[in-house]
PDB file of C-alpha atoms in Angstrom:
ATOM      1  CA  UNK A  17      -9.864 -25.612  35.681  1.00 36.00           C
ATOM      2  CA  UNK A  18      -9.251 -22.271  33.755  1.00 52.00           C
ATOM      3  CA  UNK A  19     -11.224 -22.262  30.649  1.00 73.00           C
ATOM      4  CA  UNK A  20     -10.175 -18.694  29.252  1.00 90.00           C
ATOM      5  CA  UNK A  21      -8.168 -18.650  26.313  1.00 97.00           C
ATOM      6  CA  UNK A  22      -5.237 -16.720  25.567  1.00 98.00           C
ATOM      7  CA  UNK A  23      -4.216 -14.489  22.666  1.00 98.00           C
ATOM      8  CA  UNK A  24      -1.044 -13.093  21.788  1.00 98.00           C
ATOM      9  CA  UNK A  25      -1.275 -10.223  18.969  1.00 98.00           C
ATOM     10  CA  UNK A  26       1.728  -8.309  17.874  1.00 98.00           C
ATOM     11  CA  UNK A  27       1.261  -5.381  16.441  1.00 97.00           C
ATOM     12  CA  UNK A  28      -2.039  -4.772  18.562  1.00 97.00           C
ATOM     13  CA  UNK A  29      -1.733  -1.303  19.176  1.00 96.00           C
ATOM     14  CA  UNK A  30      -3.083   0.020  15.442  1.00 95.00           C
ATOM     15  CA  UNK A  31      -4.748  -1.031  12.794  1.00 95.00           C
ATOM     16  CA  UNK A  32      -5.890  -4.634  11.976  1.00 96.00           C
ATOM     17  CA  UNK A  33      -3.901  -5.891  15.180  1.00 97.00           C
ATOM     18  CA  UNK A  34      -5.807  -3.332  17.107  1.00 97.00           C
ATOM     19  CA  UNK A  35      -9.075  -4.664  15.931  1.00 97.00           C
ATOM     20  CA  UNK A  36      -7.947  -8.116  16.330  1.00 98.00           C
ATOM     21  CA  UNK A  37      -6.784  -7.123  19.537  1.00 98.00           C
ATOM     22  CA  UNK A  38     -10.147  -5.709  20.556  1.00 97.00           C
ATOM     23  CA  UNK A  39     -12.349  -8.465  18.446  1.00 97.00           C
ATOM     24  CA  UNK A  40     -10.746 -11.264  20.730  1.00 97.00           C
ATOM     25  CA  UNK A  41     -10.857  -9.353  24.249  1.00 97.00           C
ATOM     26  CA  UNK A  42     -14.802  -8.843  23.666  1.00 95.00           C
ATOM     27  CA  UNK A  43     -15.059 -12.543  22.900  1.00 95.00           C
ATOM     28  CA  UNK A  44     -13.311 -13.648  26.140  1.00 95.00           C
ATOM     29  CA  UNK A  45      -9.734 -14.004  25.380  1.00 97.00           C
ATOM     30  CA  UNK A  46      -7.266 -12.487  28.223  1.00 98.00           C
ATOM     31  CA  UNK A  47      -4.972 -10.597  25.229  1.00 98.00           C
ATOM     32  CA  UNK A  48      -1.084  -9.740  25.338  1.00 98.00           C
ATOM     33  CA  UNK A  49      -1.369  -6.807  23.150  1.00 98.00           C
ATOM     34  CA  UNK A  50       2.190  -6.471  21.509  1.00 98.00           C
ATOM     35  CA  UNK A  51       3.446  -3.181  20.249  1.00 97.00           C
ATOM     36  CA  UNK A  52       7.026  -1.464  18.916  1.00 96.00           C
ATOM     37  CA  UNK A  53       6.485   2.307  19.605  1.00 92.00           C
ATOM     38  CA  UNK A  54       2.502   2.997  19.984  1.00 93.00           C
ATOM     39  CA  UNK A  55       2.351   2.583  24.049  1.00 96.00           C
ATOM     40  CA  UNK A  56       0.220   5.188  24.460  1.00 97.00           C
ATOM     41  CA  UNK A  57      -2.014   3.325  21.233  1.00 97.00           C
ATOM     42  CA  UNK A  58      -1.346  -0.052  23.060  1.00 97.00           C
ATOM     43  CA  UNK A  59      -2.420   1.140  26.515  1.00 98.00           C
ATOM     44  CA  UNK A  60      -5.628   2.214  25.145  1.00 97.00           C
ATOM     45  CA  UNK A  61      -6.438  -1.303  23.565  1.00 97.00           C
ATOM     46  CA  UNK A  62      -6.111  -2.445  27.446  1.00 98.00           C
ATOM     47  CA  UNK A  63      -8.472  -0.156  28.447  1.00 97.00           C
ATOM     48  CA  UNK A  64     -10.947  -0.921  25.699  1.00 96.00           C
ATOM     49  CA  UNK A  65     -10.553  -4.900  26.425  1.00 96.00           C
ATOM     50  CA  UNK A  66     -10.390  -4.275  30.183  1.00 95.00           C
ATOM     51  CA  UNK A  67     -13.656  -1.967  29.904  1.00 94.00           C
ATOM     52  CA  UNK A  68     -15.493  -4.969  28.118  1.00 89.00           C
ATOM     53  CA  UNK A  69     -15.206  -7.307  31.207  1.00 90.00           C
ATOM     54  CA  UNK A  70     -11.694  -8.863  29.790  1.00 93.00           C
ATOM     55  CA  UNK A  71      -7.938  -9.213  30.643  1.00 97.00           C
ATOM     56  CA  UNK A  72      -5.197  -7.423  28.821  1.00 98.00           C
ATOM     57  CA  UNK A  73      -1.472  -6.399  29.176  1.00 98.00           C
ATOM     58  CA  UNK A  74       0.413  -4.482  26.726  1.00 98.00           C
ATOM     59  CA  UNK A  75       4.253  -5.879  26.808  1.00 98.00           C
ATOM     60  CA  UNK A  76       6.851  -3.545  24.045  1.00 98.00           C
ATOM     61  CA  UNK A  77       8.467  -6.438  21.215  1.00 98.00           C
ATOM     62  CA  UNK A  78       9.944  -6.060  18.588  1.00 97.00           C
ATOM     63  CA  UNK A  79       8.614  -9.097  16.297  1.00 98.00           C
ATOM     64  CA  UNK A  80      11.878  -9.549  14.579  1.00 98.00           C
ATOM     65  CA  UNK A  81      13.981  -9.597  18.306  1.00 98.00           C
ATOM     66  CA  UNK A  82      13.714 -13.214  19.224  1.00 98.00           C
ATOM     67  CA  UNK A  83      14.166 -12.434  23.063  1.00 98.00           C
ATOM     68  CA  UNK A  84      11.641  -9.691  22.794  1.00 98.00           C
ATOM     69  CA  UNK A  85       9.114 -12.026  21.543  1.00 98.00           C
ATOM     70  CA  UNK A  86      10.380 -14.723  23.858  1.00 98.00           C
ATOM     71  CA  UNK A  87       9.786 -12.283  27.036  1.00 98.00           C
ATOM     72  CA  UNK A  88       6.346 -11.427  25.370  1.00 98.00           C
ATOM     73  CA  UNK A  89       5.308 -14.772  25.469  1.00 98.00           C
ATOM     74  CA  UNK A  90       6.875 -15.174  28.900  1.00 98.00           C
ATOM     75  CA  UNK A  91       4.415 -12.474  30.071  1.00 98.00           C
ATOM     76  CA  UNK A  92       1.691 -14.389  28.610  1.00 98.00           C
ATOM     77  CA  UNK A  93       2.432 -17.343  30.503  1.00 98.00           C
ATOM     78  CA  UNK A  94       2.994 -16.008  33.575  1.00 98.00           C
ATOM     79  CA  UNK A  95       0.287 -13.312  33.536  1.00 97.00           C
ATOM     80  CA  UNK A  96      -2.532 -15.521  32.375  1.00 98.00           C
ATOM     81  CA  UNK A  97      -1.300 -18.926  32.399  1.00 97.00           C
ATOM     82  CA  UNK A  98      -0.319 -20.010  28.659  1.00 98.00           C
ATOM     83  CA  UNK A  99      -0.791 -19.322  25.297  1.00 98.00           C
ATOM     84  CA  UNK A 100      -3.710 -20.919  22.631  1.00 98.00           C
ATOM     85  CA  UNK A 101      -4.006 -18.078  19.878  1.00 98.00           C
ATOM     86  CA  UNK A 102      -1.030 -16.382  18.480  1.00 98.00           C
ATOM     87  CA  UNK A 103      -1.721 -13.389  15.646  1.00 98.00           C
ATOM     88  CA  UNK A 104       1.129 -11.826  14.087  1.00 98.00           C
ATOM     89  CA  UNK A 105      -0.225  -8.312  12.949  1.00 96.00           C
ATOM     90  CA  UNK A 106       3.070  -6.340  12.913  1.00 96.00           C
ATOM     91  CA  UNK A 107       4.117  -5.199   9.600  1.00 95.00           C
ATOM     92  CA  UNK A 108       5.569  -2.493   7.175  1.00 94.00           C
ATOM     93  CA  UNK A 109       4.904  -1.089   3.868  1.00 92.00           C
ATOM     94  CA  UNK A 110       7.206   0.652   1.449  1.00 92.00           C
ATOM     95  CA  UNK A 111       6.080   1.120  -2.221  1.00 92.00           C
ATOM     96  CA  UNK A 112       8.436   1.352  -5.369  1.00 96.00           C
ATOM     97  CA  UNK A 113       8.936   0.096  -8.549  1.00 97.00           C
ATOM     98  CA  UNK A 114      11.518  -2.586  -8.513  1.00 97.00           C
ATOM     99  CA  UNK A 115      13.972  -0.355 -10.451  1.00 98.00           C
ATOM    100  CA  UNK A 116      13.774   2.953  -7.540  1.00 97.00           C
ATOM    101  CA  UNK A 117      13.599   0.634  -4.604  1.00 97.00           C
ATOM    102  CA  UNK A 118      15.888   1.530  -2.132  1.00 97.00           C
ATOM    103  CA  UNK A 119      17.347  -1.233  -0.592  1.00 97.00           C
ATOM    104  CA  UNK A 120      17.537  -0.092   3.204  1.00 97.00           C
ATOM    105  CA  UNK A 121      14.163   0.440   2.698  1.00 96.00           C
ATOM    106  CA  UNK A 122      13.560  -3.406   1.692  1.00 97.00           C
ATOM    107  CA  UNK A 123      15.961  -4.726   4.338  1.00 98.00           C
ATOM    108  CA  UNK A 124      13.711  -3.053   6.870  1.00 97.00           C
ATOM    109  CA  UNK A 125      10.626  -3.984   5.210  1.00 97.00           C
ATOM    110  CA  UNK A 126      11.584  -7.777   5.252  1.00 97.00           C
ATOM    111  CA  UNK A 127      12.959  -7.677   8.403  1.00 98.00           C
ATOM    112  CA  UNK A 128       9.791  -7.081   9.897  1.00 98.00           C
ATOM    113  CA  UNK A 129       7.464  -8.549   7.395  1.00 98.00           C
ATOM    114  CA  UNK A 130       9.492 -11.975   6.861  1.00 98.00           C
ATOM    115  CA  UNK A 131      12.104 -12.298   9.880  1.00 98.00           C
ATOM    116  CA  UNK A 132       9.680 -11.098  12.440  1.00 98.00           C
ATOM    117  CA  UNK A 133       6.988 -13.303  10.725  1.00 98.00           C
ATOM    118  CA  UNK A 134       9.407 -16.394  11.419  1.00 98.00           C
ATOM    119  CA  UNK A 135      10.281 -15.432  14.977  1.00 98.00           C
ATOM    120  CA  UNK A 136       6.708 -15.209  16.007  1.00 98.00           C
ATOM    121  CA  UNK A 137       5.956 -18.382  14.269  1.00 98.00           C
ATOM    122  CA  UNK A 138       8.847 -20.152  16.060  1.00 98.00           C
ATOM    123  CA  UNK A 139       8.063 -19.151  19.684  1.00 98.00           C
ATOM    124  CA  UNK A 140       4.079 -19.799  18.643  1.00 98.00           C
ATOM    125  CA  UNK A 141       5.001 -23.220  17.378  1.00 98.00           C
ATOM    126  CA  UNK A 142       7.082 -24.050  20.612  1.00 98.00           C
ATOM    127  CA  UNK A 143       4.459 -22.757  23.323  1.00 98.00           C
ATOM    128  CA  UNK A 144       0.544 -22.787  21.956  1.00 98.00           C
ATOM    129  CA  UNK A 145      -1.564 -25.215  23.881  1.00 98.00           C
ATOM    130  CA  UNK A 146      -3.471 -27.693  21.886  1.00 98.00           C
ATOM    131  CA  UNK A 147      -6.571 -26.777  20.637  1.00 98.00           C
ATOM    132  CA  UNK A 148      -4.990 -23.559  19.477  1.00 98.00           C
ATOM    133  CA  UNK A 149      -4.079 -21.531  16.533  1.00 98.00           C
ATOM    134  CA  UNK A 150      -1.404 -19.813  14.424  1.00 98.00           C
ATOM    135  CA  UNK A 151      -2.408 -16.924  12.325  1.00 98.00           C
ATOM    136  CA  UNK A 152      -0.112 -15.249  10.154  1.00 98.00           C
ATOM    137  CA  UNK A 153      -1.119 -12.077   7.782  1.00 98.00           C
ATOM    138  CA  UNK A 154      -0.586 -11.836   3.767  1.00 98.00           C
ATOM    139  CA  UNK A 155      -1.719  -9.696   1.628  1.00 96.00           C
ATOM    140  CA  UNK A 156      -4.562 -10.189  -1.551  1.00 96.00           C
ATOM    141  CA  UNK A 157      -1.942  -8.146  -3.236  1.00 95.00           C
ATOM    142  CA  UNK A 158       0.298 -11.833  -3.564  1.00 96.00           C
ATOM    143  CA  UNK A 159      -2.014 -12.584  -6.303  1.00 94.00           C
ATOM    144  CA  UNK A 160      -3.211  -9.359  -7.620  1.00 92.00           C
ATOM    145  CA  UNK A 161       0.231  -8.226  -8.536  1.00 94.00           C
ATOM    146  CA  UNK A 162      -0.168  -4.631  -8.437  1.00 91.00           C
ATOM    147  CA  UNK A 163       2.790  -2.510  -9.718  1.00 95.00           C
ATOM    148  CA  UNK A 164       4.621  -1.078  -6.799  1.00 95.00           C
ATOM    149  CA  UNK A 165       3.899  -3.923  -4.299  1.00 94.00           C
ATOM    150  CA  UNK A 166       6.571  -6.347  -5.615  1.00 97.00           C
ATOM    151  CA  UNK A 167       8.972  -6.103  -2.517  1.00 97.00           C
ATOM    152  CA  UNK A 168       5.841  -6.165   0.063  1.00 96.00           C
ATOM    153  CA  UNK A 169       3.842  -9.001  -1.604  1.00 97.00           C
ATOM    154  CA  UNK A 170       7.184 -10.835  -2.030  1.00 98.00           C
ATOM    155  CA  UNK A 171       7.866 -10.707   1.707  1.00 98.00           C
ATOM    156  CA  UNK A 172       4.088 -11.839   2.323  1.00 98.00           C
ATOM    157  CA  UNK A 173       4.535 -14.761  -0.379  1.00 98.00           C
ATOM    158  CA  UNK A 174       7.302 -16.124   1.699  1.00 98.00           C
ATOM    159  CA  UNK A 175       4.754 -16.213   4.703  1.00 98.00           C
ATOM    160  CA  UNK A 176       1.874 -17.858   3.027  1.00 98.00           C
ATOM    161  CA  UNK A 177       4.390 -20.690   2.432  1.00 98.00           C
ATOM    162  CA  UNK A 178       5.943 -20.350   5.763  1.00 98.00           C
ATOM    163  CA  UNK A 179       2.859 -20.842   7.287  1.00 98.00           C
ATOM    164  CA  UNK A 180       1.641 -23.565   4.776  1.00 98.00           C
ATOM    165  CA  UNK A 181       4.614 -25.567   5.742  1.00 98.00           C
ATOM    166  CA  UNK A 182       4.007 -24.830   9.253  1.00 98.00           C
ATOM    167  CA  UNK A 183       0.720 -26.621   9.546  1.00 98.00           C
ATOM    168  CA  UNK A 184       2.396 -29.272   8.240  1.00 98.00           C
ATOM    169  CA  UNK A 185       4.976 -29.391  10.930  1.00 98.00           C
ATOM    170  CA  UNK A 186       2.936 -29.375  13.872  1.00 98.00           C
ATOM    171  CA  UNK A 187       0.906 -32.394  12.643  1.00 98.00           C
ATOM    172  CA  UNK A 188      -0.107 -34.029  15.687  1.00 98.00           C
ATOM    173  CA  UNK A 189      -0.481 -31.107  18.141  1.00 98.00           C
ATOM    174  CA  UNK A 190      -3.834 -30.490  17.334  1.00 98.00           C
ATOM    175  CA  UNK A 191      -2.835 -26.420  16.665  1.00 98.00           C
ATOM    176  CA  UNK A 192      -3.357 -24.734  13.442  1.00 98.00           C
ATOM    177  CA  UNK A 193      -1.590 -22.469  11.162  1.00 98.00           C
ATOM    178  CA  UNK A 194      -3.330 -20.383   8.601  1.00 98.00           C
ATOM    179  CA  UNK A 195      -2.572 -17.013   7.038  1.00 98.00           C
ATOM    180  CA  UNK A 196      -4.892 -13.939   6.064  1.00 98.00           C
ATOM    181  CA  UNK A 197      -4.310 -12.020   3.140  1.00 97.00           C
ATOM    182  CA  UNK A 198      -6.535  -8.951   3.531  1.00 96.00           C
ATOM    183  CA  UNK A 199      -7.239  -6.465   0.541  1.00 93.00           C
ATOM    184  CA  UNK A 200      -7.777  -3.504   0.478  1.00 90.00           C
ATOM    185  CA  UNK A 201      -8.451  -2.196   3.886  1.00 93.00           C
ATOM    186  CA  UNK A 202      -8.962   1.356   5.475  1.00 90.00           C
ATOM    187  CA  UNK A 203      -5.822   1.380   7.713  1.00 88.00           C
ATOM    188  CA  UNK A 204      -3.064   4.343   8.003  1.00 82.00           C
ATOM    189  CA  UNK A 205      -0.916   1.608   6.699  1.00 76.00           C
ATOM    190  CA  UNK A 206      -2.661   1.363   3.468  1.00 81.00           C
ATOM    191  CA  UNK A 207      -3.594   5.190   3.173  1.00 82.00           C
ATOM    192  CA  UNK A 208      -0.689   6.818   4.141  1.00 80.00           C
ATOM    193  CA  UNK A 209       0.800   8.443   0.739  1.00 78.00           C
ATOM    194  CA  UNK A 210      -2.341   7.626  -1.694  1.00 85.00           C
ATOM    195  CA  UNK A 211      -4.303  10.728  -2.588  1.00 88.00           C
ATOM    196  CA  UNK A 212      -8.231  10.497  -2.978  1.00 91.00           C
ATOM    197  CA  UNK A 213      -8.732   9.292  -6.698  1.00 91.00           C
ATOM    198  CA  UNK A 214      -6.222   6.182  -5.563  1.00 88.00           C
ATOM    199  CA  UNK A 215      -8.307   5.432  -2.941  1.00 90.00           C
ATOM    200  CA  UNK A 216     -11.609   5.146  -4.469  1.00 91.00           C
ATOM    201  CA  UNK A 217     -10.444   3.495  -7.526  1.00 90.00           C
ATOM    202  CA  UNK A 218      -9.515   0.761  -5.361  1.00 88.00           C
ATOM    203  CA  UNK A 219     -12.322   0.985  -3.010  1.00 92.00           C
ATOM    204  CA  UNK A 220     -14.077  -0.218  -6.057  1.00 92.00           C
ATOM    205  CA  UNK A 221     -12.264  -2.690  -7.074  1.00 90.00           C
ATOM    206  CA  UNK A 222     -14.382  -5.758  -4.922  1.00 93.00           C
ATOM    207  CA  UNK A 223     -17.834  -6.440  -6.201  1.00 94.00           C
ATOM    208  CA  UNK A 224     -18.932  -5.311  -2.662  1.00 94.00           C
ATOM    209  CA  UNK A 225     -17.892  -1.626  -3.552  1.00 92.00           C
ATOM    210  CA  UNK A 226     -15.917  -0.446  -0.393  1.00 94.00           C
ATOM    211  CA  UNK A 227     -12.902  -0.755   1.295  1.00 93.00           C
ATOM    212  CA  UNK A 228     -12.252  -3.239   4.269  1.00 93.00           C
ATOM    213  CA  UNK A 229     -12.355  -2.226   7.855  1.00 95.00           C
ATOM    214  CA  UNK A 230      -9.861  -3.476  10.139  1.00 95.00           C
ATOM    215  CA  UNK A 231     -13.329  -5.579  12.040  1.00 97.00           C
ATOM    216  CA  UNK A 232     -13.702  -7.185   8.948  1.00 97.00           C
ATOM    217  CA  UNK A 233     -10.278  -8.540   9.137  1.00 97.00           C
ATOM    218  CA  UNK A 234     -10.669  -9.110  12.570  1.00 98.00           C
ATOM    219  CA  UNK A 235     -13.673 -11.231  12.428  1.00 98.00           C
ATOM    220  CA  UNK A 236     -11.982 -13.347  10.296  1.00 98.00           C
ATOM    221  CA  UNK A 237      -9.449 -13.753  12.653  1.00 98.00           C
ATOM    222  CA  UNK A 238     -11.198 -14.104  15.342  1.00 98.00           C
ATOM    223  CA  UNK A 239     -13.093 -17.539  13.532  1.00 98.00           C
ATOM    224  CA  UNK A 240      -9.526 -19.390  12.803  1.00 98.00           C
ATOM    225  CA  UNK A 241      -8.598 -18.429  16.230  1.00 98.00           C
ATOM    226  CA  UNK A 242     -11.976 -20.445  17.636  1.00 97.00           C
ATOM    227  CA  UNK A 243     -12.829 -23.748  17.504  1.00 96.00           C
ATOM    228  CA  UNK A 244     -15.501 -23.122  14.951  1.00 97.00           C
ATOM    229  CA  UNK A 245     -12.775 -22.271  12.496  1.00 98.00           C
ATOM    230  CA  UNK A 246     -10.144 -25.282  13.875  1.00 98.00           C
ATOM    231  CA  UNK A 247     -11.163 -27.233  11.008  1.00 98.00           C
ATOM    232  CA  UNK A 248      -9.471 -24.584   8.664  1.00 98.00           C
ATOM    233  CA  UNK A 249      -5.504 -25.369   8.241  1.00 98.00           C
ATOM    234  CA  UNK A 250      -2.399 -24.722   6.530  1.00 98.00           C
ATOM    235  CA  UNK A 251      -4.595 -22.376   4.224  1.00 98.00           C
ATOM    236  CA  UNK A 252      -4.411 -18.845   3.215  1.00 98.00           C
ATOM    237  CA  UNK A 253      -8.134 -16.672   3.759  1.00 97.00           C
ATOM    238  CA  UNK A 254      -7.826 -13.826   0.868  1.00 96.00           C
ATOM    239  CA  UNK A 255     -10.170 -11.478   3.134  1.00 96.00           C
ATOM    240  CA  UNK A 256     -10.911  -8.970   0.287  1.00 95.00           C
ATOM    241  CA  UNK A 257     -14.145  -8.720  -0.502  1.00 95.00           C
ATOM    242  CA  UNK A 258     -14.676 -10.862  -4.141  1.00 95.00           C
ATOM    243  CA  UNK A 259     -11.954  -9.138  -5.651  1.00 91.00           C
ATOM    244  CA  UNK A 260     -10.204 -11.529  -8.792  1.00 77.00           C
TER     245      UNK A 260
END
């Protein structure tokens, strides 16, 4: 019997889904790295997880398409045999005040963030084995309230509970659902558009001094997705390094 488990990560080809991506191929997952535009990005994620003795495709979804995901998930199963661990890592950021925010700008924002947060969610919660896991991503920003986040922490609010109530739902199928909320972290996402004096005010912000890395996301991942962490649901992980 095949005892290799098998990820799904959506936006894998930058990032925190890159490093999750990466994190999960080195620890013996075969990984269906998902991606929107990045191919070249993606392609190089195979390599790296193919160069470290593990499996990987790269298959092009958009999260918020449900037959997009649906056909990612079919490549899954027929490329490595089913799904366990499903990581939804896609995501978009636009900044504003709620009184300049342009509203094209949210639509997209949630379409992504909170439509393609449900569609992943869905498929996961119809095909992961048992013994798997659901892992959704927040933000640390949900509870820090910073001015200029209130469209993109709303979006992420509406996952936490999303996934909360998801745990719930699949009582009995011995799968998990949990969501990270990262802070900080040293991503383009999070850079691009903040000059030098924004960054290192916030890179001081935890008591541990320094931004996040994508690994240390990843990591974190990588124990709700294993059975060490199966214990762990319907909870949200506020990755940020002690900040209050």
């Amino acid at each position: 019997m095949n005892s290799e488990r098998v990820a799904v990560v959506s936006g894998g080809s930058r990032g925190i889904g890159r490093a999750v991506a990466q994190t999960l191929g080195g620890q013996g997952y075969a990984v269906v790295v998902g991606y929107t535009s990045a191919a070249d990005a993606a392609a190089e994620v195979v390599d790296a997880v193919t160069a470290s003795g593990g499996r990987a495709v790269a298959v092009r979804a958009d999260v918020a398409d449900e037959q997009a995901v649906a056909a990612m998930f079919d490549a899954a199963e027929r490329e490595f045999g089913g799904v366990d661990v499903v990581v939804n890592s896609a995501g978009r950021m636009a900044l504003s005040p709620v009184a300049d925010l342009d509203l094209a700008d949210l639509d997209a924002q949630y379409r992504t963030n909170v439509r393609g947060a449900f569609v992943m969610a869905r498929e996961a919660a119809r095909r992961v084995r048992p013994g798997g896991a659901i892992v959704t991503f927040s933000t640390s920003v949900v509870g820090l309230r910073f001015p200029g986040y209130a469209a993109y922490a709303a979006g992420k609010a509406a996952v936490e509970t999303m996934t909360q109530i998801l745990a719930r739902e699949l009582r009995g199928r011995d799968v998990t659902a949990n969501a990270v909320a990262p802070g900080p972290t040293a991503t383009d996402l999070f850079l691009d558009g903040k000059d030098q004096d924004t960054i290192d005010r916030l890179a001081k912000q935890p008591p541990l001094e320094r931004l996040g890395t994508p690994e240390d996301i990843a990591e974190v991942v990588a124990f709700l997705a294993s059975p060490a962490g199966h214990w762990v649901n319907g909870q949200t992980l506020r990755a940020n390094g002690g900040i209050i």
